[in-house]
Amino acid sequence: MPQIVTASRLADGVVVFLDDGGGWTERLDRAAIFAGKADSAAGLDAGRTAEVRSLVVDVYAVDVALQAGVPVPTKLREAIRARGPTILPEFTKPGSTPAQVQEDDHVSV
Amino acid sequence: MYRYDEFDAQFVAERVAQFRDQTGRRLAGELTEDQFKLHRLMNGVYLQLHAYMLRVAIPYGSLRSKQMRMLAHVARRYDRGYGHFTTRQNIQYNWPALQDCPDILADLATVEMHAIQTSGNCIRNVTADHFAGAAADEVADPRPYAEILRQWSSLHPEYSFLPRKFKIAVTGADRDRAVIQAHDIGLQVVKDASGALGFRVWVGGGLGRTPMIGHKIRDFLPEADLLAYVDAIVRVYNLEGRRDNKYKARIKILVHEKGVEPMREAVEAEFAKGPKGLTLPADDVARIRAYFAPPAHAARPAASEIVAQRRGSDPRFAAFVDTNVAKHREAGYGIVTISLKPIGGIPGDASADQMDVVADLADRYSFGEVRVSHEQNLVLTDVALDDLPSLYDALEAAKLATPNAGLVTDIIACPGLDYCALATARSIPVAQRISERFGEGERARDIGELKIKISGCINACGHHHVGHIGILGLDRKGEETYQITLGGSGDETASLGDLTGPGFSTDDVVDAVETVVDTYLGLREGADEDFLAAYRRVGMAPFKKALYERDAGREI
Ligand code: HEM
Ligand code: SF4
């Protein structure tokens, strides 16, 4: 199963994902996608380095399924963590749902 | 209300400075997370699902209007414009940045507030009856004792690293509105035959994964011995409580494993060693009590003409008076519950604007004081009955006048999987759907008093074990599943709910609750027999039958 690597940003606690450039993004749709457990090990290593540098805390890998190019976590807990509280749609995080990504793309065209 | 003296103020200021330094060093990378976490938690800052969470202590749930305005300011300036009032009479902010927390704590310190001992294995915020000082059925105001316990337990060197967290609740009335029997120590203020004040003492209550009702170990403890006796209990616990397994570390497990009698004997033996300077001087009790002196009530007629008139023309106002206004000890006054449970809303949440409104209304109508109840509502304790119509209108304008205190829609719900890192299922959406199902009309009023309490995992922050209907959200193979318990109670007749049977899916749980309620309506002996009384009379069988011998109750 594909995986992404996630953490919480130290300074403000915001949920972040490792991106393709080795940096951290708040947008789920920009998370680096690893083919499986064996591949995400490198991402976890990068995460640990960021932890040591006090950029992020609590680094771990999350199973995802690709939906319209967005890596949506398969477990409910991780899906809610990536998307925002289900009870407050206004706090849905940008880039966290396939529908939203399409909307954003539309706007940017 | 209690005011800080110079020592309190200096102590809190020093703590803020220390935490600012610790946070700065953490952000600069000089402290590792492992080194910092303990300091962070000791100042009420948790890391949750989406962000940090800051828990601010509201000692025994009492606030001055100025403090309420500061809570609004913190919500607006540092958070997303709202806060969550909890079953422990605290407030939690869901989105603060770590780098802002020292500033938040500094702002709070300007109004004598802090987040000390809102986390960790210490004596936590002491809770009390939210009607304290005003209730008609009260022997004495429990808050002076809660304040004495707070002062004694703050940064207590011997009790800063107990085997586990430790929670004390105090009430001053026979009617227990503070769930004292579900606390590590529960205290009820009573008078003996000579009229002297003292306490009934329970020990070993608690919810969480192993729920237990506390055991009464003293029928009368003289007032002066309060600290010496509580100290004896905590000392026995500190010495004998288990540190090998955090799930068996609460005092309830010690009492359970040791036995109630041996526990009582151990406490009495420790107590008999002498008060160690902890006997309360009567002068000091009087000095603390003076802070909680009742406000200057005016002489008023017992009944209000204005209220009677408005009742006749406005059924919703009448419903509000019937459900949300409780009897005050002074004639012509009432205790008003401000429901934070709008139909379909998020239990316990209040916006910054609503907090400001409540602060203003407290100034105008209730001597500038607000209470937070463990049922996640706010309370104005001293409202003249003649002011009820204008207070109601002002609350209504701020969407704070839902007439549902104590009814089926006055639901307690913990943050659950929408916010909480430990959750196994969501709680808030279940509460919202139940609330929408029953609404605020005639039907909800006909159902009468019914306490639904929902937790998103076995830690039981939503008190589900003591809900008349308790709901526990679990994760069954990746699906949210809800177990239902019936017949729990957090009052003076405290009991733990009984499990109905297999759990219900997200889709089915609201129907299941409705089935339980309909079953009750069908078998009650009259409108006077509330849900709990009916359950205690008939037991589980009819409910089980209704729930599981039908197609809708999909078994899992
Ligand atoms: C969101 C962060 C929270 C975390 C991480 C958390 C954690 C916990 C844990 C681990 C327990 C079990 C303790 C034990 O059994 O030893 C517990 C119990 C409890 N918590 Fe929370 N909680 C949180 C929020 C809340 C909220 C929002 C409330 C109030 C609505 C609350 C009130 C309580 C109560 C009343 C209990 C059970 C009483 C007892 O200690 O026996 N907590 N909590
Ligand atoms: S009961 Fe569980 S889900 Fe709810 S707040 Fe407590 S720890 Fe979180």
XYZ file of C-alpha atoms and ligand atoms in Angstrom:
716
model
C 0.000 0.000 0.000
C 1.302 3.506 -0.790
C 2.417 5.629 2.138
C 3.128 9.234 2.989
C 5.197 10.606 5.860
C 3.595 13.019 8.265
C 4.552 15.013 11.366
C 3.451 17.988 13.460
C 5.342 21.239 12.973
C 7.072 22.088 16.233
C 6.386 25.828 16.375
C 2.628 25.712 15.833
C 1.613 22.055 15.887
C 0.209 22.173 12.353
C 0.006 18.830 10.533
C 2.623 18.631 7.779
C 3.681 16.107 5.146
C 7.064 15.373 3.674
C 7.123 16.638 0.084
C 9.128 15.572 -2.950
C 11.814 18.155 -2.313
C 12.481 16.862 1.210
C 10.677 19.809 2.785
C 7.364 19.917 4.679
C 4.038 20.978 3.239
C 0.647 21.597 4.838
C -1.029 20.377 1.639
C -1.892 16.715 1.514
C -1.964 16.803 -2.283
C 1.718 17.800 -2.322
C 2.884 14.990 -0.056
C 5.580 12.704 -1.434
C 4.056 9.312 -2.167
C 6.088 6.227 -1.357
C 5.207 2.973 -3.062
C 5.171 0.992 0.171
C 6.737 0.405 3.571
C 10.191 -0.320 2.192
C 10.238 2.978 0.281
C 8.871 5.142 3.048
C 11.814 4.172 5.284
C 13.898 6.824 3.515
C 11.137 9.372 4.171
C 11.070 8.431 7.859
C 14.838 8.940 8.003
C 14.407 12.416 6.535
C 11.694 12.998 9.121
C 13.961 11.959 11.959
C 16.610 14.372 10.780
C 13.999 17.137 10.821
C 13.037 16.046 14.319
C 16.627 16.314 15.493
C 16.771 19.779 13.939
C 13.657 20.690 15.968
C 11.526 21.466 12.939
C 8.868 18.822 13.505
C 7.759 16.291 16.114
C 6.039 12.944 16.023
C 7.073 11.677 12.576
C 5.323 8.584 11.199
C 4.173 6.943 7.983
C 0.532 6.701 6.952
C -1.142 4.254 4.554
C -2.947 6.049 1.748
C -5.092 5.334 -1.303
C -4.819 7.642 -4.289
C -8.055 9.459 -5.137
C -7.827 11.795 -8.126
C -4.148 12.235 -7.393
C -4.671 13.016 -3.695
C -3.210 10.514 -1.243
C -6.171 10.019 1.096
C -5.289 8.155 4.329
C -7.130 4.858 4.628
C -7.626 4.987 8.405
C -10.325 7.303 9.692
C -8.061 8.852 12.310
C -5.447 9.773 9.753
C -8.050 10.948 7.261
C -9.525 13.331 9.841
C -6.071 14.478 10.889
C -5.212 15.270 7.275
C -8.520 16.928 6.431
C -9.593 18.742 9.628
C -12.474 18.245 12.095
C -15.450 16.714 10.279
C -17.810 18.963 12.201
C -16.357 22.241 10.942
C -16.249 22.245 7.140
C -14.826 25.776 7.176
C -11.635 24.345 8.656
C -11.126 21.731 5.951
C -7.456 21.988 5.099
C -6.563 23.244 1.596
C -5.498 20.461 -0.739
C -6.839 17.720 1.514
C -9.732 16.348 -0.563
C -9.925 15.412 -4.223
C -12.920 17.718 -4.706
C -11.024 20.636 -3.271
C -7.958 20.040 -5.355
C -10.047 20.097 -8.509
C -11.676 23.306 -7.335
C -8.291 24.889 -6.638
C -7.016 23.818 -10.052
C -10.055 25.285 -11.641
C -9.475 28.602 -9.926
C -5.843 28.732 -10.931
C -6.501 28.100 -14.600
C -14.510 35.180 44.762
C -10.962 34.403 45.647
C -8.377 37.058 44.716
C -4.686 36.352 44.357
C -2.461 37.643 47.106
C 1.070 38.829 46.306
C 2.487 35.312 46.650
C -0.002 33.807 44.190
C 0.664 36.564 41.675
C 4.416 36.240 41.949
C 4.260 32.463 41.711
C 2.194 32.527 38.525
C 4.383 35.249 36.993
C 7.480 33.166 37.702
C 5.901 30.135 36.098
C 5.112 32.096 32.934
C 8.715 33.348 32.789
C 10.046 29.821 33.237
C 7.812 28.468 30.520
C 8.782 31.286 28.174
C 12.397 30.353 28.691
C 11.720 26.623 28.219
C 9.677 27.224 25.066
C 12.369 29.516 23.661
C 15.029 26.892 24.264
C 12.864 24.216 22.668
C 12.186 26.300 19.566
C 15.912 27.108 19.324
C 16.665 23.387 19.420
C 18.449 23.503 22.790
C 15.941 21.128 24.362
C 14.751 17.906 22.743
C 11.073 16.987 22.660
C 11.693 14.398 25.360
C 13.249 17.015 27.595
C 10.576 19.603 26.867
C 7.387 17.533 26.860
C 7.104 17.348 30.633
C 7.400 21.145 30.933
C 4.916 21.621 28.150
C 2.368 19.339 29.815
C 2.941 20.903 33.232
C 1.720 24.132 31.649
C -1.369 22.609 30.092
C -0.075 22.324 26.508
C -0.858 18.996 24.777
C -0.196 17.963 21.188
C -3.469 16.826 19.630
C -4.643 15.611 16.238
C -4.513 18.916 14.334
C -2.531 21.229 16.552
C -1.480 21.920 20.105
C -4.237 22.134 22.685
C -4.102 24.417 25.706
C -6.116 23.545 28.798
C -6.708 26.460 31.144
C -7.775 25.860 34.728
C -10.987 27.404 35.990
C -10.736 26.590 39.702
C -14.030 25.049 40.868
C -15.600 26.471 37.723
C -15.884 30.055 39.016
C -15.019 33.021 36.814
C -15.308 36.776 37.140
C -16.599 38.587 34.080
C -13.147 40.051 33.504
C -11.703 36.542 33.345
C -14.393 35.432 30.917
C -13.480 38.384 28.689
C -9.879 37.273 28.805
C -10.899 33.771 27.708
C -12.676 35.441 24.778
C -9.582 37.500 24.011
C -7.385 34.383 23.966
C -9.843 32.627 21.638
C -9.883 35.587 19.291
C -6.258 36.599 19.310
C -4.463 33.266 19.495
C -6.993 30.666 18.455
C -9.802 30.358 15.945
C -12.391 32.363 17.789
C -13.848 29.708 20.091
C -13.114 27.464 23.038
C -14.422 24.206 24.483
C -15.689 24.043 28.070
C -15.017 20.624 29.548
C -16.486 18.194 32.058
C -13.695 19.197 34.425
C -14.862 22.807 34.479
C -11.852 23.868 32.414
C -11.592 25.420 28.985
C -9.593 23.962 26.127
C -8.338 25.839 23.086
C -7.897 23.652 20.040
C -5.517 25.600 17.809
C -2.877 27.565 19.731
C 0.662 27.734 18.362
C 3.332 26.601 20.800
C 5.279 29.785 20.151
C 2.248 31.816 21.361
C 1.611 29.806 24.529
C 3.919 31.877 26.781
C 2.095 35.045 25.660
C -1.278 33.410 26.231
C -0.253 32.388 29.735
C 1.073 35.896 30.405
C -2.260 37.381 29.285
C -4.152 34.913 31.471
C -1.935 35.757 34.451
C -3.125 39.374 34.262
C -6.550 38.124 35.374
C -5.265 35.548 37.871
C -5.546 32.522 35.612
C -3.116 29.816 34.556
C -2.799 26.286 33.238
C -0.816 24.794 36.094
C -1.774 21.261 37.124
C -4.183 20.825 34.249
C -2.091 17.847 33.166
C 0.327 15.370 34.686
C 0.264 13.049 37.656
C -0.584 15.655 40.227
C -3.683 16.909 42.015
C -5.739 18.450 39.226
C -8.172 21.341 39.205
C -10.523 20.816 42.175
C -14.089 20.856 40.894
C -17.246 21.880 42.743
C -21.003 22.163 42.451
C -21.662 24.818 39.785
C -24.590 26.118 41.848
C -22.308 26.594 44.875
C -23.218 29.529 47.059
C -26.641 29.930 45.498
C -28.391 26.554 45.671
C -31.431 26.382 47.906
C -30.451 22.921 49.169
C -26.903 23.780 50.239
C -25.468 23.262 53.744
C -22.498 25.525 53.015
C -20.630 26.880 50.008
C -18.090 24.199 49.001
C -15.792 26.617 47.141
C -13.816 27.883 50.141
C -12.775 24.278 50.778
C -11.972 23.748 47.108
C -9.813 26.881 47.281
C -8.055 25.650 50.435
C -7.355 22.343 48.684
C -6.132 24.221 45.616
C -3.667 26.267 47.649
C -2.436 23.237 49.544
C -2.031 21.073 46.448
C -0.463 23.659 44.121
C 3.112 22.580 43.460
C 2.969 20.312 46.499
C 6.483 18.827 46.565
C 5.371 15.414 47.791
C 2.461 15.149 45.372
C 3.855 16.429 42.085
C 4.670 12.932 40.863
C 1.890 10.702 42.068
C 1.393 7.285 40.451
C -1.276 8.922 38.262
C -3.522 11.988 37.990
C -5.651 12.792 41.019
C -9.035 14.481 40.968
C -10.987 15.930 43.897
C -14.562 17.232 43.793
C -16.527 19.020 46.519
C -20.211 19.630 46.964
C -22.184 21.326 49.701
C -25.593 19.771 49.138
C -27.285 16.377 49.393
C -28.139 16.663 45.721
C -24.804 15.897 44.115
C -24.253 18.133 41.098
C -20.478 17.582 41.046
C -20.302 13.800 40.444
C -18.219 13.463 43.602
C -18.515 9.669 43.680
C -16.685 9.378 40.365
C -13.619 11.200 41.709
C -10.455 10.008 43.405
C -11.694 11.872 46.452
C -15.258 13.141 46.800
C -16.192 15.510 49.607
C -19.631 16.555 50.741
C -19.959 19.390 53.226
C -22.348 18.357 56.025
C -23.297 19.461 59.523
C -23.175 17.202 62.547
C -25.819 17.077 65.289
C -24.258 20.118 66.993
C -24.380 22.135 63.787
C -20.604 22.007 63.244
C -19.390 21.841 59.650
C -17.464 18.883 58.342
C -17.298 16.417 55.482
C -18.451 13.079 54.255
C -15.515 11.522 52.428
C -15.543 9.144 49.464
C -12.442 7.622 47.982
C -11.601 5.507 44.958
C -14.129 6.660 42.403
C -13.097 7.175 38.805
C -14.125 6.582 35.244
C -11.702 5.758 32.436
C -11.051 2.194 31.348
C -11.934 0.690 34.748
C -14.869 2.698 36.049
C -15.643 2.591 39.751
C -17.974 4.355 42.124
C -16.209 5.749 45.184
C -16.534 4.282 48.660
C -17.524 6.347 51.640
C -14.782 6.031 54.248
C -15.883 8.759 56.666
C -19.318 9.932 57.697
C -18.070 13.013 59.419
C -14.683 14.648 59.213
C -14.430 17.879 61.221
C -13.746 20.934 59.074
C -10.387 21.608 60.729
C -9.098 18.185 59.671
C -9.792 18.612 55.958
C -6.196 18.911 54.832
C -4.767 16.461 57.344
C -7.214 13.780 56.237
C -6.919 14.400 52.508
C -3.161 14.415 53.006
C -3.407 11.015 54.722
C -5.365 9.610 51.770
C -2.958 10.972 49.168
C 0.027 9.798 51.200
C -1.280 6.234 51.419
C -1.923 6.364 47.672
C 1.476 7.831 46.899
C 3.177 5.061 48.869
C 1.022 2.110 47.881
C -0.451 3.031 44.508
C 0.917 1.027 41.573
C 3.606 2.580 39.444
C 4.311 -0.518 37.370
C 1.282 -0.200 35.114
C -0.310 3.134 34.279
C -3.658 1.487 33.649
C -3.685 0.236 37.232
C -2.215 3.324 38.813
C -5.292 5.268 39.870
C -6.343 5.196 43.514
C -9.540 3.339 42.543
C -7.400 0.292 41.678
C -5.570 0.521 45.000
C -8.864 0.683 46.883
C -10.206 -2.187 44.811
C -7.155 -4.434 45.255
C -6.561 -3.578 48.894
C -10.227 -3.584 49.894
C -12.276 -0.724 51.280
C -11.846 -1.613 54.970
C -8.054 -1.996 54.817
C -7.912 1.278 52.864
C -9.970 3.045 55.495
C -7.722 1.621 58.226
C -4.557 2.673 56.409
C -5.894 6.198 55.951
C -7.032 6.437 59.564
C -3.652 5.125 60.753
C -1.827 7.725 58.681
C -4.228 10.392 59.922
C -3.694 9.272 63.521
C 0.014 10.039 63.239
C -0.961 13.656 63.709
C -1.873 16.610 61.566
C 1.711 17.618 60.633
C 0.786 21.254 60.906
C -2.185 20.788 58.604
C -4.983 21.525 61.057
C -6.963 24.375 59.538
C -7.011 27.444 61.785
C -10.574 28.746 62.069
C -9.322 32.260 61.236
C -7.874 31.116 57.947
C -11.044 29.278 56.980
C -12.995 32.429 57.788
C -10.564 34.535 55.745
C -10.965 32.292 52.690
C -14.716 32.058 53.188
C -14.939 35.845 53.144
C -13.788 35.813 49.524
C -16.898 33.815 48.681
C -19.347 35.922 50.672
C -22.740 35.991 48.966
C -23.371 39.077 46.819
C -25.611 41.843 48.130
C -29.022 40.480 47.209
C -31.891 42.918 47.430
C -35.112 42.064 49.275
C -37.503 40.931 46.549
C -40.913 39.324 46.394
C -40.749 35.555 45.969
C -42.726 35.568 42.736
C -42.251 37.858 39.765
C -45.198 39.549 38.062
C -43.115 40.313 34.971
C -42.148 36.674 34.559
C -45.741 35.520 34.984
C -46.925 37.906 32.272
C -44.259 36.956 29.781
C -44.823 33.260 30.433
C -48.422 33.580 29.394
C -47.557 35.068 26.015
C -44.301 33.282 25.186
C -44.166 29.474 25.457
C -40.453 29.279 24.677
C -39.695 31.726 27.469
C -41.881 29.608 29.740
C -39.924 26.518 28.704
C -36.679 28.349 29.422
C -37.828 29.311 32.909
C -39.007 25.761 33.613
C -35.832 23.996 32.483
C -32.989 26.494 32.779
C -33.829 28.360 35.968
C -33.179 26.610 39.278
C -34.299 27.532 42.753
C -32.139 30.062 44.560
C -31.705 30.234 48.296
C -32.769 33.904 48.244
C -36.377 34.792 47.536
C -36.871 36.563 44.230
C -33.673 35.224 42.664
C -32.972 32.315 40.326
C -29.969 30.349 39.093
C -29.824 30.482 35.305
C -28.174 27.793 33.200
C -26.901 29.105 29.864
C -27.005 26.099 27.605
C -23.981 25.538 25.375
C -26.016 22.840 23.614
C -27.889 24.555 20.820
C -29.884 22.023 18.819
C -27.424 20.372 16.441
C -24.497 22.325 17.902
C -21.154 21.238 19.339
C -21.575 20.552 23.072
C -19.493 22.858 25.240
C -18.191 25.112 22.488
C -18.589 28.865 22.859
C -17.424 31.557 20.473
C -15.370 34.503 21.662
C -18.354 36.757 21.004
C -20.610 34.541 23.095
C -18.080 34.600 25.931
C -18.098 38.399 25.806
C -21.893 38.454 25.828
C -21.977 36.171 28.857
C -19.427 38.367 30.627
C -21.550 41.467 29.936
C -24.724 39.734 31.089
C -22.970 38.557 34.245
C -22.070 42.175 34.983
C -25.550 43.396 34.275
C -27.600 40.662 35.934
C -25.495 38.431 38.168
C -22.959 40.416 40.189
C -20.215 39.882 37.610
C -19.758 36.148 38.116
C -20.017 33.165 35.797
C -19.778 29.445 36.522
C -18.755 26.607 34.256
C -20.639 23.383 34.909
C -19.266 19.878 34.452
C -22.191 19.420 32.095
C -20.434 21.828 29.745
C -22.825 24.708 30.294
C -22.388 28.153 31.817
C -24.322 29.397 34.826
C -25.337 32.793 36.169
C -25.998 32.084 39.819
C -27.685 35.230 41.102
C -30.287 36.594 38.719
C -33.279 38.573 40.016
C -36.429 36.880 38.698
C -37.666 40.228 37.390
C -34.609 40.357 35.115
C -35.323 37.000 33.490
C -37.222 38.355 30.459
C -34.497 40.825 29.484
C -31.735 38.299 30.227
C -33.538 35.736 28.105
C -33.845 38.181 25.206
C -30.163 39.036 25.352
C -29.221 35.341 25.470
C -31.552 34.614 22.600
C -29.859 37.287 20.481
C -26.535 35.491 21.055
C -28.064 32.046 20.367
C -27.568 31.108 23.998
C -31.155 30.643 25.129
C -31.807 27.009 24.217
C -34.361 25.827 26.809
C -32.888 22.363 27.317
C -30.902 22.190 30.573
C -31.124 18.616 31.853
C -33.158 17.423 28.864
C -32.301 14.808 26.261
C -30.445 17.349 24.082
C -28.264 18.642 26.949
C -25.628 16.117 25.923
C -22.093 15.860 27.261
C -19.596 14.935 24.558
C -15.817 14.831 24.655
C -13.846 16.137 21.628
C -13.516 12.606 20.236
C -11.845 11.808 16.960
C -12.503 15.259 15.533
C -9.723 16.622 17.760
C -8.331 14.064 20.157
C -5.192 12.062 19.443
C -6.351 9.209 21.694
C -9.837 8.822 20.262
C -11.179 5.656 18.663
C -14.353 7.255 17.244
C -16.056 10.608 16.863
C -18.360 11.821 19.632
C -19.462 15.294 18.576
C -21.314 14.317 15.363
C -23.253 11.672 17.297
C -24.268 14.305 19.851
C -25.307 16.658 17.049
C -27.463 14.054 15.362
C -29.175 12.989 18.575
C -29.821 16.639 19.362
C -31.377 17.205 15.931
C -33.469 14.063 16.240
C -35.137 15.196 19.471
C -35.068 18.966 18.926
C -36.430 21.381 21.495
C -40.172 20.956 21.090
C -42.910 19.311 23.104
C -41.496 15.826 22.654
C -38.148 16.652 24.243
C -39.931 18.277 27.181
C -42.239 15.300 27.541
C -39.240 12.948 27.790
C -38.114 14.945 30.802
C -34.769 14.691 32.552
C -32.418 12.475 30.592
C -28.654 12.689 30.594
C -26.849 11.396 27.535
C -23.060 11.337 27.795
C -20.676 10.426 24.998
C -16.969 9.543 25.010
C -14.786 8.894 21.967
C -12.671 6.242 23.697
C -12.437 4.263 26.901
C -10.776 7.127 28.761
C -14.310 8.340 29.418
C -13.715 12.097 29.384
C -17.367 12.395 28.345
C -18.510 10.602 31.556
C -20.422 7.991 29.559
C -20.414 5.440 32.409
C -22.554 7.761 34.519
C -24.889 8.834 31.734
C -28.512 7.712 32.018
C -27.741 6.748 28.444
C -24.003 6.406 27.918
C -22.380 6.114 24.511
C -18.832 4.914 23.987
C -17.239 5.199 20.554
C -14.880 2.393 19.576
C -12.988 1.284 16.509
C -14.097 -2.134 15.273
C -11.978 -3.192 12.339
C -11.659 0.356 11.067
C -15.347 1.219 11.553
C -16.726 3.506 14.218
C -18.876 1.454 16.577
C -20.907 2.759 19.486
C -21.643 0.817 22.652
C -24.622 1.932 24.679
C -24.982 1.712 28.442
C -28.152 2.395 30.408
C -28.866 3.394 33.981
C -25.661 5.176 34.865
C -25.920 8.135 37.193
C -23.540 10.765 38.502
C -25.684 12.107 41.301
C -25.948 11.105 44.982
C -27.332 7.744 43.869
C -24.302 7.209 41.624
C -24.174 4.056 39.552
C -22.408 2.757 36.475
C -24.438 2.056 33.378
C -25.078 -1.479 32.110
C -24.055 -2.437 28.599
C -27.057 -3.138 26.368
C -25.150 -5.633 24.206
C -23.338 -5.433 20.886
C -22.504 -1.973 19.585
C -24.169 0.035 16.835
C -22.786 1.522 13.660
C -22.641 5.257 13.035
C -25.763 4.920 10.934
C -27.696 2.998 13.576
C -26.658 4.609 16.833
C -29.129 7.508 16.766
C -32.005 5.132 15.962
C -30.875 2.945 18.828
C -30.971 5.885 21.243
C -34.423 6.764 19.981
C -35.541 3.164 20.495
C -34.337 3.339 24.094
C -36.199 6.598 24.647
C -39.389 5.319 23.023
C -39.217 2.167 25.116
C -38.962 4.297 28.222
C -41.917 6.454 27.158
C -43.938 3.297 26.603
C -43.289 1.794 30.015
C -43.001 4.729 32.407
C -45.633 4.934 35.101
C -46.273 8.578 34.371
C -44.490 11.759 33.423
C -43.132 11.929 36.984
C -41.134 8.755 36.551
C -37.973 9.918 34.806
C -35.798 7.691 32.671
C -33.430 6.704 35.460
C -36.223 5.826 37.867
C -37.991 3.771 35.203
C -34.792 1.936 34.287
C -34.126 1.158 37.913
C -37.626 -0.227 38.254
C -37.754 -2.412 35.135
C -34.097 -3.179 34.428
C -32.431 -3.932 31.130
C -34.748 -6.562 29.655
C -37.368 -4.426 27.845
C -34.675 -2.177 26.401
C -32.590 -5.093 25.215
C -35.613 -6.621 23.592
C -36.509 -3.414 21.808
C -32.949 -2.850 20.646
C -31.973 -6.270 19.416
C -35.186 -7.998 18.470
C -35.752 -5.763 15.526
C -34.126 -5.509 12.150
C -32.783 -2.000 12.502
C -30.525 -2.948 15.415
C -27.846 -4.466 13.236
C -25.665 -6.658 15.429
C -21.930 -6.457 15.047
C -8.275 16.203 24.166
C -7.335 15.876 25.039
C -7.577 14.926 26.175
C -6.767 13.914 26.526
C -5.462 13.534 25.866
C -7.379 13.242 27.656
C -6.858 12.119 28.283
C -7.484 11.415 29.259
C -7.081 10.142 29.754
C -5.865 9.366 29.273
C -7.978 9.760 30.698
C -7.993 8.450 31.480
C -7.327 8.590 32.760
C -7.332 7.330 33.560
O -8.257 6.535 33.443
O -6.396 7.160 34.334
C -8.926 10.818 30.828
C -9.975 10.828 31.743
C -10.843 11.884 31.868
N -10.798 13.092 31.207
Fe -9.666 13.482 29.589
N -8.527 13.874 27.977
C -8.695 14.908 27.095
C -9.739 15.789 27.058
C -10.700 15.859 28.027
C -11.844 16.688 27.924
C -12.167 17.621 26.767
C -12.542 16.496 29.056
C -13.873 17.085 29.383
C -14.863 17.121 28.451
C -11.829 15.551 29.876
C -12.236 15.070 31.119
C -11.855 13.851 31.617
C -12.605 13.122 32.594
C -13.860 13.624 33.298
C -11.981 11.882 32.736
C -12.464 10.701 33.552
C -12.382 10.877 34.974
C -11.242 10.128 35.565
O -10.139 10.657 35.500
O -11.450 9.051 36.102
N -10.715 15.181 29.219
N -8.608 11.816 29.948
S -12.613 10.121 26.011
Fe -10.977 9.554 24.668
S -11.561 10.569 22.765
Fe -12.680 11.596 24.349
S -11.353 13.315 24.924
Fe -10.940 11.606 26.308
S -9.167 10.649 25.474
Fe -10.079 11.883 23.827
